[in-house]
Coordinates of C-alpha atoms in Angstrom, one line a residue:
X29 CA 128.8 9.8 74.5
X30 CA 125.8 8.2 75.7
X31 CA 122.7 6.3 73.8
X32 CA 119.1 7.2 74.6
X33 CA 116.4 4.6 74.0
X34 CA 113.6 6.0 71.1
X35 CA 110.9 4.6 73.5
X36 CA 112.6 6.8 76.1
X37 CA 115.0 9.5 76.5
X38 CA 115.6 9.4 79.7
X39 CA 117.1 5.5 79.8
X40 CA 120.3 6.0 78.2
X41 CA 123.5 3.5 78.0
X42 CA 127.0 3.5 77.6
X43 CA 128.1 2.7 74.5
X44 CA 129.5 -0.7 75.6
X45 CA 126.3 -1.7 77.2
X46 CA 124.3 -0.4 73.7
X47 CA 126.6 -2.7 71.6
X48 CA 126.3 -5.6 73.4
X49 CA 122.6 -5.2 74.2
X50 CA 121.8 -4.5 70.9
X51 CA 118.7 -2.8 72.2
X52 CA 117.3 -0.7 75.1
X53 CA 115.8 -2.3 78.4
X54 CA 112.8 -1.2 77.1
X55 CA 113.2 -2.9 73.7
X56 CA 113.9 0.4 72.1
X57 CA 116.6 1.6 69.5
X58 CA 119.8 3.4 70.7
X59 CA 120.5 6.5 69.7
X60 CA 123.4 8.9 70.5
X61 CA 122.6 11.9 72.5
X62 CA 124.3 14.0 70.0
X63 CA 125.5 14.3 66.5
X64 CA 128.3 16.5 66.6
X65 CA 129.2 18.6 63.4
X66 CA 132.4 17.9 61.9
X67 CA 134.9 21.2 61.3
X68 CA 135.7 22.3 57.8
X69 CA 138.8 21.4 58.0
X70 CA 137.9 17.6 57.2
X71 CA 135.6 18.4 54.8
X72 CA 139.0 20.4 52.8
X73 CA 141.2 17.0 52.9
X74 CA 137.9 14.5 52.3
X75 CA 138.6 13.9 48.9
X76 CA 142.0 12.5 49.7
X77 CA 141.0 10.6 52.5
X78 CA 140.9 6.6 52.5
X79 CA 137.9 4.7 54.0
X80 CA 139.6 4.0 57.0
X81 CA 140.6 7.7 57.5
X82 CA 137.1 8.6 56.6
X83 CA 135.9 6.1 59.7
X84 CA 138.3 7.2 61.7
X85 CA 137.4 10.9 61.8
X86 CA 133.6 10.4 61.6
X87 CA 133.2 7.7 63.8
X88 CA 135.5 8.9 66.4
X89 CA 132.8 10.8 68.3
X90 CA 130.5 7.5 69.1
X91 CA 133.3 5.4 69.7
X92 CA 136.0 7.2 71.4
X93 CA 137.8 7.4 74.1
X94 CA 135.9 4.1 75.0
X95 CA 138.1 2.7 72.2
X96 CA 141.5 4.4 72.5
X97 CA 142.0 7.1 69.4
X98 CA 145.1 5.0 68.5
X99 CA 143.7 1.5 68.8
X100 CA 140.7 3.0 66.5
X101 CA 142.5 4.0 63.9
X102 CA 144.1 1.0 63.6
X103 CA 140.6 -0.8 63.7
X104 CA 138.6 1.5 61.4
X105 CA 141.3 0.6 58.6
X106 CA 141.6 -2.8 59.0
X107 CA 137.5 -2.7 59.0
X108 CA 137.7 -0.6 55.6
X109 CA 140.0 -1.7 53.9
X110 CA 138.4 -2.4 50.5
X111 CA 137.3 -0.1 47.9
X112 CA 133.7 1.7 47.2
X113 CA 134.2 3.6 43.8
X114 CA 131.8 6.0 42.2
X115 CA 131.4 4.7 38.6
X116 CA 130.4 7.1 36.2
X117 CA 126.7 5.8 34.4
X118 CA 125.2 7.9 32.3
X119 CA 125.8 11.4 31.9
X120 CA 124.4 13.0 35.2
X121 CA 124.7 9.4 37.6
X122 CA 127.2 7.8 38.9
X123 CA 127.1 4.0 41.1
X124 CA 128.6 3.9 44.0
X125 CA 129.7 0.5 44.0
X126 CA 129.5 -0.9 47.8
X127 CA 130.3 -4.3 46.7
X128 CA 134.1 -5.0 46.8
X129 CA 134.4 -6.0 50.4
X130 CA 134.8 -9.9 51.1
X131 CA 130.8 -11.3 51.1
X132 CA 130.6 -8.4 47.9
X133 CA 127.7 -6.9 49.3
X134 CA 127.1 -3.3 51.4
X135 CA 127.0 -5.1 54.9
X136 CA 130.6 -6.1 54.2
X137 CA 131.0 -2.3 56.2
X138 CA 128.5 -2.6 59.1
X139 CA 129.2 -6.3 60.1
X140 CA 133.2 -6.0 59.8
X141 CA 133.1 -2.8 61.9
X142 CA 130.6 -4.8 64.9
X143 CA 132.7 -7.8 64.7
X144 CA 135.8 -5.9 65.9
X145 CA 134.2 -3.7 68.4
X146 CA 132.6 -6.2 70.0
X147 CA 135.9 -8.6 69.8
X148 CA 136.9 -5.5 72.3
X149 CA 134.1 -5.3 74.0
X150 CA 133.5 -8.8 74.7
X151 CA 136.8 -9.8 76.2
X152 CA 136.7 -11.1 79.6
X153 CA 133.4 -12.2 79.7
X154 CA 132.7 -15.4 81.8
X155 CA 130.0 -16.6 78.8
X156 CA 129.7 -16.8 75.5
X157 CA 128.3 -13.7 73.5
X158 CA 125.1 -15.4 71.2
X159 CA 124.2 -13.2 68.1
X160 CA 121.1 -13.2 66.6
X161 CA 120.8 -11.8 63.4
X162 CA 117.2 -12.4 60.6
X163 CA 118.4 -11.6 56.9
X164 CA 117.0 -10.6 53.7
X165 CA 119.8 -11.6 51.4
X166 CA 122.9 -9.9 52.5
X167 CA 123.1 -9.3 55.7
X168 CA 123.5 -12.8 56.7
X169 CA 126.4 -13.1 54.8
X170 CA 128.4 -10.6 56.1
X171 CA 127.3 -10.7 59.3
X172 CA 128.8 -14.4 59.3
X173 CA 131.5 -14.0 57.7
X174 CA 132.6 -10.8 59.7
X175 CA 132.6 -12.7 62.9
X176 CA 133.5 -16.0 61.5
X177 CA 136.3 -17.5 63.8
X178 CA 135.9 -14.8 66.7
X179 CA 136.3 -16.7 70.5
X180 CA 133.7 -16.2 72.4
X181 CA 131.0 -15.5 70.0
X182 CA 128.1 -17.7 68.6
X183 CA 126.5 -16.2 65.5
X184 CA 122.7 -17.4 64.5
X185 CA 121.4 -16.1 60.8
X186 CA 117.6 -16.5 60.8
X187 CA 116.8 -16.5 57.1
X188 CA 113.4 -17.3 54.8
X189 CA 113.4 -20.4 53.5
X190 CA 113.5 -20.3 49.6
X191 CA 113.2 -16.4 49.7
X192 CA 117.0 -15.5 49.6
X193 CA 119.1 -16.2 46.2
X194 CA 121.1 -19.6 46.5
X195 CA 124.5 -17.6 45.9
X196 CA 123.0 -15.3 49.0
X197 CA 122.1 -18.6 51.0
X198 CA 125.4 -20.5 50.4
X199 CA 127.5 -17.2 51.6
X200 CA 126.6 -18.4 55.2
X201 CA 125.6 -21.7 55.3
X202 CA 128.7 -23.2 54.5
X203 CA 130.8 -21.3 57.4
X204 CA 130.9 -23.7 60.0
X205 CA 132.8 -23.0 63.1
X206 CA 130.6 -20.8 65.2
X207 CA 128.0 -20.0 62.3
X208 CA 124.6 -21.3 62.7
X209 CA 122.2 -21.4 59.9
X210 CA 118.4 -21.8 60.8
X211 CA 115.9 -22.1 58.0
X212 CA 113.1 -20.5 58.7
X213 CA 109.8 -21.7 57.1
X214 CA 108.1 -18.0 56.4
X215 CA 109.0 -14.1 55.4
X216 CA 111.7 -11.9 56.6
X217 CA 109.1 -10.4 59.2
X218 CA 109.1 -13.5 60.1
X219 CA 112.6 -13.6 61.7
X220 CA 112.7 -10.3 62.4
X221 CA 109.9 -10.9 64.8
X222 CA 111.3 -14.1 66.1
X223 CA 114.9 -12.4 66.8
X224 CA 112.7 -9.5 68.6
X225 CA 110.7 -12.0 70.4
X226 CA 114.3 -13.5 71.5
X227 CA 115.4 -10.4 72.8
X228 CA 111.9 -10.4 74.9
X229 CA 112.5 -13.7 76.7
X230 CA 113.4 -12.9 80.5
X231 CA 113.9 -16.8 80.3
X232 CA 116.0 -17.2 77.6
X233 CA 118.3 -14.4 78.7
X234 CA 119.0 -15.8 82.1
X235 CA 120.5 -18.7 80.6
X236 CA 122.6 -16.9 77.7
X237 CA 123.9 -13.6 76.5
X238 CA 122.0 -11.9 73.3
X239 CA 123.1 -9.3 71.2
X240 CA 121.9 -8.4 67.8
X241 CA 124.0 -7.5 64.4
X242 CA 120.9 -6.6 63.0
X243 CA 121.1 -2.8 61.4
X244 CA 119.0 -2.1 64.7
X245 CA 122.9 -2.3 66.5
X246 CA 124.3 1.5 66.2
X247 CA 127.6 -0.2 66.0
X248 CA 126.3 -1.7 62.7
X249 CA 124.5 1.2 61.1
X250 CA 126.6 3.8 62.3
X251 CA 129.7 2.8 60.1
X252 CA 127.9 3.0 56.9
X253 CA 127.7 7.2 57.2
X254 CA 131.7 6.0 56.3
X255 CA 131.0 5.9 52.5
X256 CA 128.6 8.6 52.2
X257 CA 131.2 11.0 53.1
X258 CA 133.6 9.1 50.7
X259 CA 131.1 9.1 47.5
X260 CA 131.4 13.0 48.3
X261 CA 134.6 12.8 48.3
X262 CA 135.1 11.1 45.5
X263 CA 132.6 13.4 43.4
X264 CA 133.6 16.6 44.5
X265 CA 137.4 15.4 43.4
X266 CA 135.3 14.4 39.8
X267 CA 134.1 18.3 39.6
X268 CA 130.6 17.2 40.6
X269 CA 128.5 19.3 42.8
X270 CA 124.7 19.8 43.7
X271 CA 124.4 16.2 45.1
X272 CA 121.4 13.8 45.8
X273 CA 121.9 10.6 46.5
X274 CA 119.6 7.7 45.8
X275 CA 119.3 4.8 48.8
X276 CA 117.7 1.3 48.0
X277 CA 116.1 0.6 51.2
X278 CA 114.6 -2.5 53.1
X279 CA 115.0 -2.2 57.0
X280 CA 115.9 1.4 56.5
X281 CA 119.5 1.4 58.5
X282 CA 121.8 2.5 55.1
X283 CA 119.1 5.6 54.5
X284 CA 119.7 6.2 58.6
X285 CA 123.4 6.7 58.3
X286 CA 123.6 8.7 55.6
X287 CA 121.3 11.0 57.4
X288 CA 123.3 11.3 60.1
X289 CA 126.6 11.7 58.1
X290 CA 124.3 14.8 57.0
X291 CA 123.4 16.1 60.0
X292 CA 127.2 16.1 60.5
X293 CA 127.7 18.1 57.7
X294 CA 128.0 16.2 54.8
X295 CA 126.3 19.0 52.1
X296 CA 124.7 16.1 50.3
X297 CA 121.5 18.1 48.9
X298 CA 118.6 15.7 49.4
X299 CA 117.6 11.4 49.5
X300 CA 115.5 9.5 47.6
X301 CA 114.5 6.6 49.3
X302 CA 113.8 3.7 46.8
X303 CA 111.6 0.4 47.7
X304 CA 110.8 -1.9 46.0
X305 CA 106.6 -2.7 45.9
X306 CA 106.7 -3.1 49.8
X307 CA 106.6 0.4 49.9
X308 CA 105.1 1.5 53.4
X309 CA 108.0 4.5 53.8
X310 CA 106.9 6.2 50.4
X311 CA 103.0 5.4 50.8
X312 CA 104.4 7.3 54.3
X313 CA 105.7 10.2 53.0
X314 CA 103.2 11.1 50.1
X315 CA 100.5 10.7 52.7
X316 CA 101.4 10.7 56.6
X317 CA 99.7 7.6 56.9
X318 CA 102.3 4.5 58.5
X319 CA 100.9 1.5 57.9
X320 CA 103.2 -1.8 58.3
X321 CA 102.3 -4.7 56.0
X322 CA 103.3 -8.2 55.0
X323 CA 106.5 -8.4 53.2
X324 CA 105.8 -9.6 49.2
X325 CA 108.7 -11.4 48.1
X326 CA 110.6 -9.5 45.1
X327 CA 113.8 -9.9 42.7
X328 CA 115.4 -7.5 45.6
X329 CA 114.9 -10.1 48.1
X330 CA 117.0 -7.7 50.5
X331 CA 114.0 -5.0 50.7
X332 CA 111.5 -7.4 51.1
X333 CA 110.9 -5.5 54.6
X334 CA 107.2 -4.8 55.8
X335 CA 108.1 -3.1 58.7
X336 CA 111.3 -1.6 58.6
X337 CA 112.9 -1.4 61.4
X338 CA 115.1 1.7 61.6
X339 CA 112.3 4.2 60.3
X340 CA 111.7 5.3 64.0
X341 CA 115.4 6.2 63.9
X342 CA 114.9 8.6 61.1
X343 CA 111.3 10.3 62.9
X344 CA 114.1 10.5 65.6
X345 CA 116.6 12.9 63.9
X346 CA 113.3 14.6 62.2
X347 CA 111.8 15.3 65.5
X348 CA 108.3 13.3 64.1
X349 CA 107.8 16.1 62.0
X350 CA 106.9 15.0 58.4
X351 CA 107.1 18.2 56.9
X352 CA 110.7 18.5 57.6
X353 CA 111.4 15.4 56.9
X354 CA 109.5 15.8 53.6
X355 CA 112.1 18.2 52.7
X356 CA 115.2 15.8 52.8
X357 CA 113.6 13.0 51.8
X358 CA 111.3 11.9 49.2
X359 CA 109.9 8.2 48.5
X360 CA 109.7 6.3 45.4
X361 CA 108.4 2.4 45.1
X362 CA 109.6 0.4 41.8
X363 CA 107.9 -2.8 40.3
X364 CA 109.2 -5.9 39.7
X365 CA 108.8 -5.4 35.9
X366 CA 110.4 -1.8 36.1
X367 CA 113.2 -3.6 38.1
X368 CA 113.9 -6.0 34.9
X369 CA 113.5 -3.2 32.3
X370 CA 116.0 -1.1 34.2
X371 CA 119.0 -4.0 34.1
X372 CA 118.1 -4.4 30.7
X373 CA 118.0 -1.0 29.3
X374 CA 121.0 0.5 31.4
X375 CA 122.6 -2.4 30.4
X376 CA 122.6 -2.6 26.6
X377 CA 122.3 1.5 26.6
X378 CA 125.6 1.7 29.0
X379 CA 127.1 -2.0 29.6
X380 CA 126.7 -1.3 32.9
X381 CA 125.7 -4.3 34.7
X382 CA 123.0 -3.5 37.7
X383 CA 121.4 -6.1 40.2
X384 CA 117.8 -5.6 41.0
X385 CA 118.3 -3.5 43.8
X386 CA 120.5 -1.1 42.3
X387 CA 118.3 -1.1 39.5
X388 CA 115.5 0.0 42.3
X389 CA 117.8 2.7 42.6
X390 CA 118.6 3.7 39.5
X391 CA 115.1 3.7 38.3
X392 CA 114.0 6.2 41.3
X393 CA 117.4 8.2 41.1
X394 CA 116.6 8.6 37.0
X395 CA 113.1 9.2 37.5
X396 CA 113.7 12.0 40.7
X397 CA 116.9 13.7 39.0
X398 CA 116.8 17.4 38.2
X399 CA 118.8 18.6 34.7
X400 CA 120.8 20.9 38.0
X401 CA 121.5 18.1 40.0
X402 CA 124.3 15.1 40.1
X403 CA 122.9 11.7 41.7
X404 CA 124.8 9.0 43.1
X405 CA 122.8 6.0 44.1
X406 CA 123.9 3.2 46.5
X407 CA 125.0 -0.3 44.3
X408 CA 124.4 -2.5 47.5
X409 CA 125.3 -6.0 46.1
X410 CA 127.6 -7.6 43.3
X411 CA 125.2 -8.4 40.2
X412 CA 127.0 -11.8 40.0
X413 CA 125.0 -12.5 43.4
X414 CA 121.9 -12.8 41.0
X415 CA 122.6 -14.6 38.4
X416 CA 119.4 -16.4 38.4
X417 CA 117.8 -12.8 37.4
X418 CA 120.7 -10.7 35.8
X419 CA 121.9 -13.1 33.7
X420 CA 118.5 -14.0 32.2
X421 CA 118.1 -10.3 31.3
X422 CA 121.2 -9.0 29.8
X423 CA 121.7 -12.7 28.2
X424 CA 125.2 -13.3 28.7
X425 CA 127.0 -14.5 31.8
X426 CA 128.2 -12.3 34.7
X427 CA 131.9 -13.1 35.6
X428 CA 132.3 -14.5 39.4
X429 CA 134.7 -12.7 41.3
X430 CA 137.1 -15.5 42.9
X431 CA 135.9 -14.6 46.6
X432 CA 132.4 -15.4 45.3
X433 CA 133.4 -19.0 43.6
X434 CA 135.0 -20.1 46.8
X435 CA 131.4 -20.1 48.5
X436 CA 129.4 -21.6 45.9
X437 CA 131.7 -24.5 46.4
X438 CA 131.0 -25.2 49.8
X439 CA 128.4 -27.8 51.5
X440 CA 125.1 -26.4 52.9
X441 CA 124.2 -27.0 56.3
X442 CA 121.4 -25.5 58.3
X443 CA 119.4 -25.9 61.4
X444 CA 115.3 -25.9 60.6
X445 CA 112.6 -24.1 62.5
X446 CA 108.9 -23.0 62.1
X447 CA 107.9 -19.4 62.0
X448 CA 107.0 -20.4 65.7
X449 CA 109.4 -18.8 68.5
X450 CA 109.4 -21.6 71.0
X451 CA 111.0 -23.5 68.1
X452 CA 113.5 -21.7 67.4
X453 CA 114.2 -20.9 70.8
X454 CA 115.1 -24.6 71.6
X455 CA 117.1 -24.7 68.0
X456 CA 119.2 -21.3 69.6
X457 CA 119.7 -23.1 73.4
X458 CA 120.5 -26.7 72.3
X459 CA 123.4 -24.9 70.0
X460 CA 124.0 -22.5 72.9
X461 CA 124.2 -24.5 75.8

C-alpha cells in the first residue's frame, strides 16, 4: 500500500516513510491509495470479535506485510487491549464509552497504536526520533503516555496555556523521562500552527528528526475506524439495526476514520458531526462556504479547533463533492449553555453521567435522531476529567478511577514559550540537542 499526498497525487510514500514523516514533502496529508472492502465473512463473526481482532483484520491492509501478519496481531492486541462498551442511554441511544484505556480518554487508541509502530519503525536509526504533537485536552495525554519510556524517541506536547482542564494538564506534565511539556501562551491554533511551522523549517530539520502524533499521522487516525466496527458489533449483537452514529469533533481525525471504516463496509447509515460553537464544518455543510476562524475557548476544550485539520481528508474520500458528502454527513454546532443543560438533564433523567463533549454529542445525536433509527454517539473522555464543570452540574462528586488519581498526584513541570515559532524552536533544539 502506498500514501498519496492531498496536495498531490502523484507524490506518494511508503508507509514507513508516511509514519515517520508525519506529512508529505509537500506539507500535505497522507492518504492510502486505496480502501479496500472488507468480505462478508468478517462482517458475520464482528460481533464476537475483540478490539484487537477487530484491528487486526481492518488494519491489516495499511500496515501489512510491512509489519509481518503475525508480529501485527500480536501488536494490534497489546495496542487494544481495553474495553469500549456501548451503554444503553435512553431508549433509542446508546454511549459508546471510549474512555477505559490508561489516560481514559479516545486517544488512548490512536497514540498506543503510533507508539508501537513507530517503536518498529524507528529501530536502527543513527538519531533520535523528536515528536511534536499541539493538544486540545486529550491528545497530549495520551500521546505522552503512549510513548512514555520508548528509546529513541523525544516527545514535545504544545498545549494552551490555561485553556486545557488541570486534570487534562497534569496527565502529561508530570511524565518525565522523554516527555516535554511546553506552555504555550495562546489558542490551540496556536500550536497547531507552530508544530506546522516546525515541520516547515529546512533548518530545523537538518539538525533533528520530526514526526508528528498529531491525528494528521495515518498511523494515528487510522486505528480509530477499530471501534466503529466494534460499536456495530456490539449493537448488532444488542438486536439494534438502522444505525447513525454521532461524532464530537475538533480536528476532525475520529469523524475521518469512521468514514473510512465505511467506505470499507461498515453499513453504519449516516454521521452527525457535532461541534461545539467553533463550528466552521456545519456552517460548511449547510452552506458550501469554508471559512476557518479563531478557535473560542469552550467547556469542550478538545474541539476548540478553528481549522480543523483533517477536513481535507474527508473532501478527499468525497471527491470535493458537497452534495455527496451532504448525504453521509450532516453538521450540528451546540452552545455552551446547551452543553450544561444536556449533563444536567441526561443526568438526573438517566444517571448517566456525560462530560461536555459527549454531551455535544448527545445533544446533536438527540436532536438529529429519526423514531426509525438507533444512534450511537462517541463518549470521548472520562467525565471525572472535568470535574471543574461536571461536578458543578450534576452536584455530587464523580468517582476517580485509580489510573486517574495516580496523575493528579504528580508534580507539574513545563517548558514556556510565546505563540512565537522562533521561541519555541530554541525551547524544541536546546531539549533536542
Amino acid at each position: 500500500m502506498l500514501y498519496y499526498s492531498t496536495n498531490n497525487k502523484q507524490l506518494k510514500s511508503g508507509l514507513k516513510e508516511a509514519v515517520i514523516n508525519g506529512l508529505a514533502a509537500d506539507k500535505g496529508l497522507f492518504m492510502p491509495e486505496e480502501i479496500p472492502v472488507l468480505p462478508p465473512s468478517f462482517f458475520e463473526k464482528l460481533p464476537d470479535l475483540t478490539l484487537g481482532e477487530i484491528g487486526f483484520e481492518c488494519l491489516k491492509p495499511y500496515f501489512c506485510p510491512e509489519i509481518p501478519e503475525a508480529d501485527f496481531k500480536l501488536l494490534t492486541a497489546d495496542a487494544f487491549n481495553f474495553d469500549a462498551p456501548v451503554v444503553p442511554v435512553s431508549e433509542n441511544i446508546a454511549s459508546l464509552e471510549l474512555f477505559h484505556g490508561p489516560t481514559l480518554a479516545f486517544k488512548d487508541f490512536g497514540a498506543r497504536f503510533l507508539a508501537r509502530v513507530m517503536a518498529r519503525f524507528t529501530v536502527g536509526y543513527a538519531q533520535d526520533i523528536n515528536v511534536l504533537v499541539a493538544t486540545s485536552g486529550d491528545t497530549g495525554s495520551a500521546v505522552a503516555n503512549g510513548f512514555l519510556g520508548v528509546d529513541g524517541v523525544n516527545v514535545f506536547v504544545l498545549y494552551p496555556k490555561g485553556l486545557v482542564s488541570d486534570v487534562q494538564e497534569k496527565q502529561f506534565t508530570t511524565l518525565g523521562q522523554n516527555i516535554t511539556a511546553i506552555e504555550v501562551d495562546g489558542t490551540f491554533d496556536d500550536c497547531q500552527r507552530l508544530v506546522k511551522t516546525a515541520f516547515m523549517d529546512e533548518h530545523l530539520k537538518d539538525k533533528i528528526t520530526l514526526t508528528s502524533a498529531n491525528s494528521i499521522n495515518l498511523a494515528r487516525f487510522l486505528p480509530q475506524m477499530v471501534y466503529y466496527f466494534y460499536a456495530y458489533g456490539q449493537a448488532i449483537k444488542q438486536g439494534k439495526q438502522n444505525i447513525s452514529v454521532c461524532v464530537p469533533s475538533g480536528n476532525f481525525g475520529n469523524l475521518t476514520a469512521g468514514l473510512i471504516a465505511q467506505k470499507m463496509g461498515l453499513p453504519i447509515k449516516r454521521f452527525i458531526a457535532a461541534t461545539n460553537i467553533n463550528d466552521i464544518v456545519p456552517k460548511y455543510l449547510a452552506s458550501g462556504h469554508y471559512q476557518p476562524a479563531p478557535s473560542i475557548a469552550t467547556p469542550a476544550n478538545a474541539m476548540d479547533v478553528g481549522d480543523p485539520s483533517n477536513f481535507v481528508r474527508i473532501q478527499e474520500l468525497f471527491k470535493h463533492d458537497l452534495t455527496s458528502l451532504q448525504t453521509v454527513i450532516s453538521g450540528c454546532s451546540v452552545s455552551n449553555e446547551l452543553i450544561f443543560s444536556t449533563i444536567n438533564t441526561v443526568f438526573h433523567s438517566y444517571a448517566y453521567i456525560l462530560d461536555p463533549h459527549g454531551a455535544v454529542a448527545y445533544h446533536a445525536l438527540k436532536t438529529a435522531l429519526s423514531k426509525e433509527e438507533y444512534g450511537i454517539f462517541l463518549a470521548t473522555a472520562h467525565p471525572a476529567k472535568f470535574p471543574e464543570t461536571v461536578e458543578e452540574i450534576i452536584s455530587q462528586k464523580v468517582e476517580q478511577p485509580e489510573r486517574l488519581k495516580a496523575f493528579l498526584n504528580g508534580e507539574k513541570c513545563v517548558k514556556n514559550s510565546s505563540n512565537v515559532y522562533e521561541e519555541l524552536k530554541q525551547v524544541v533544539l536546546s531539549k533536542a540537542l
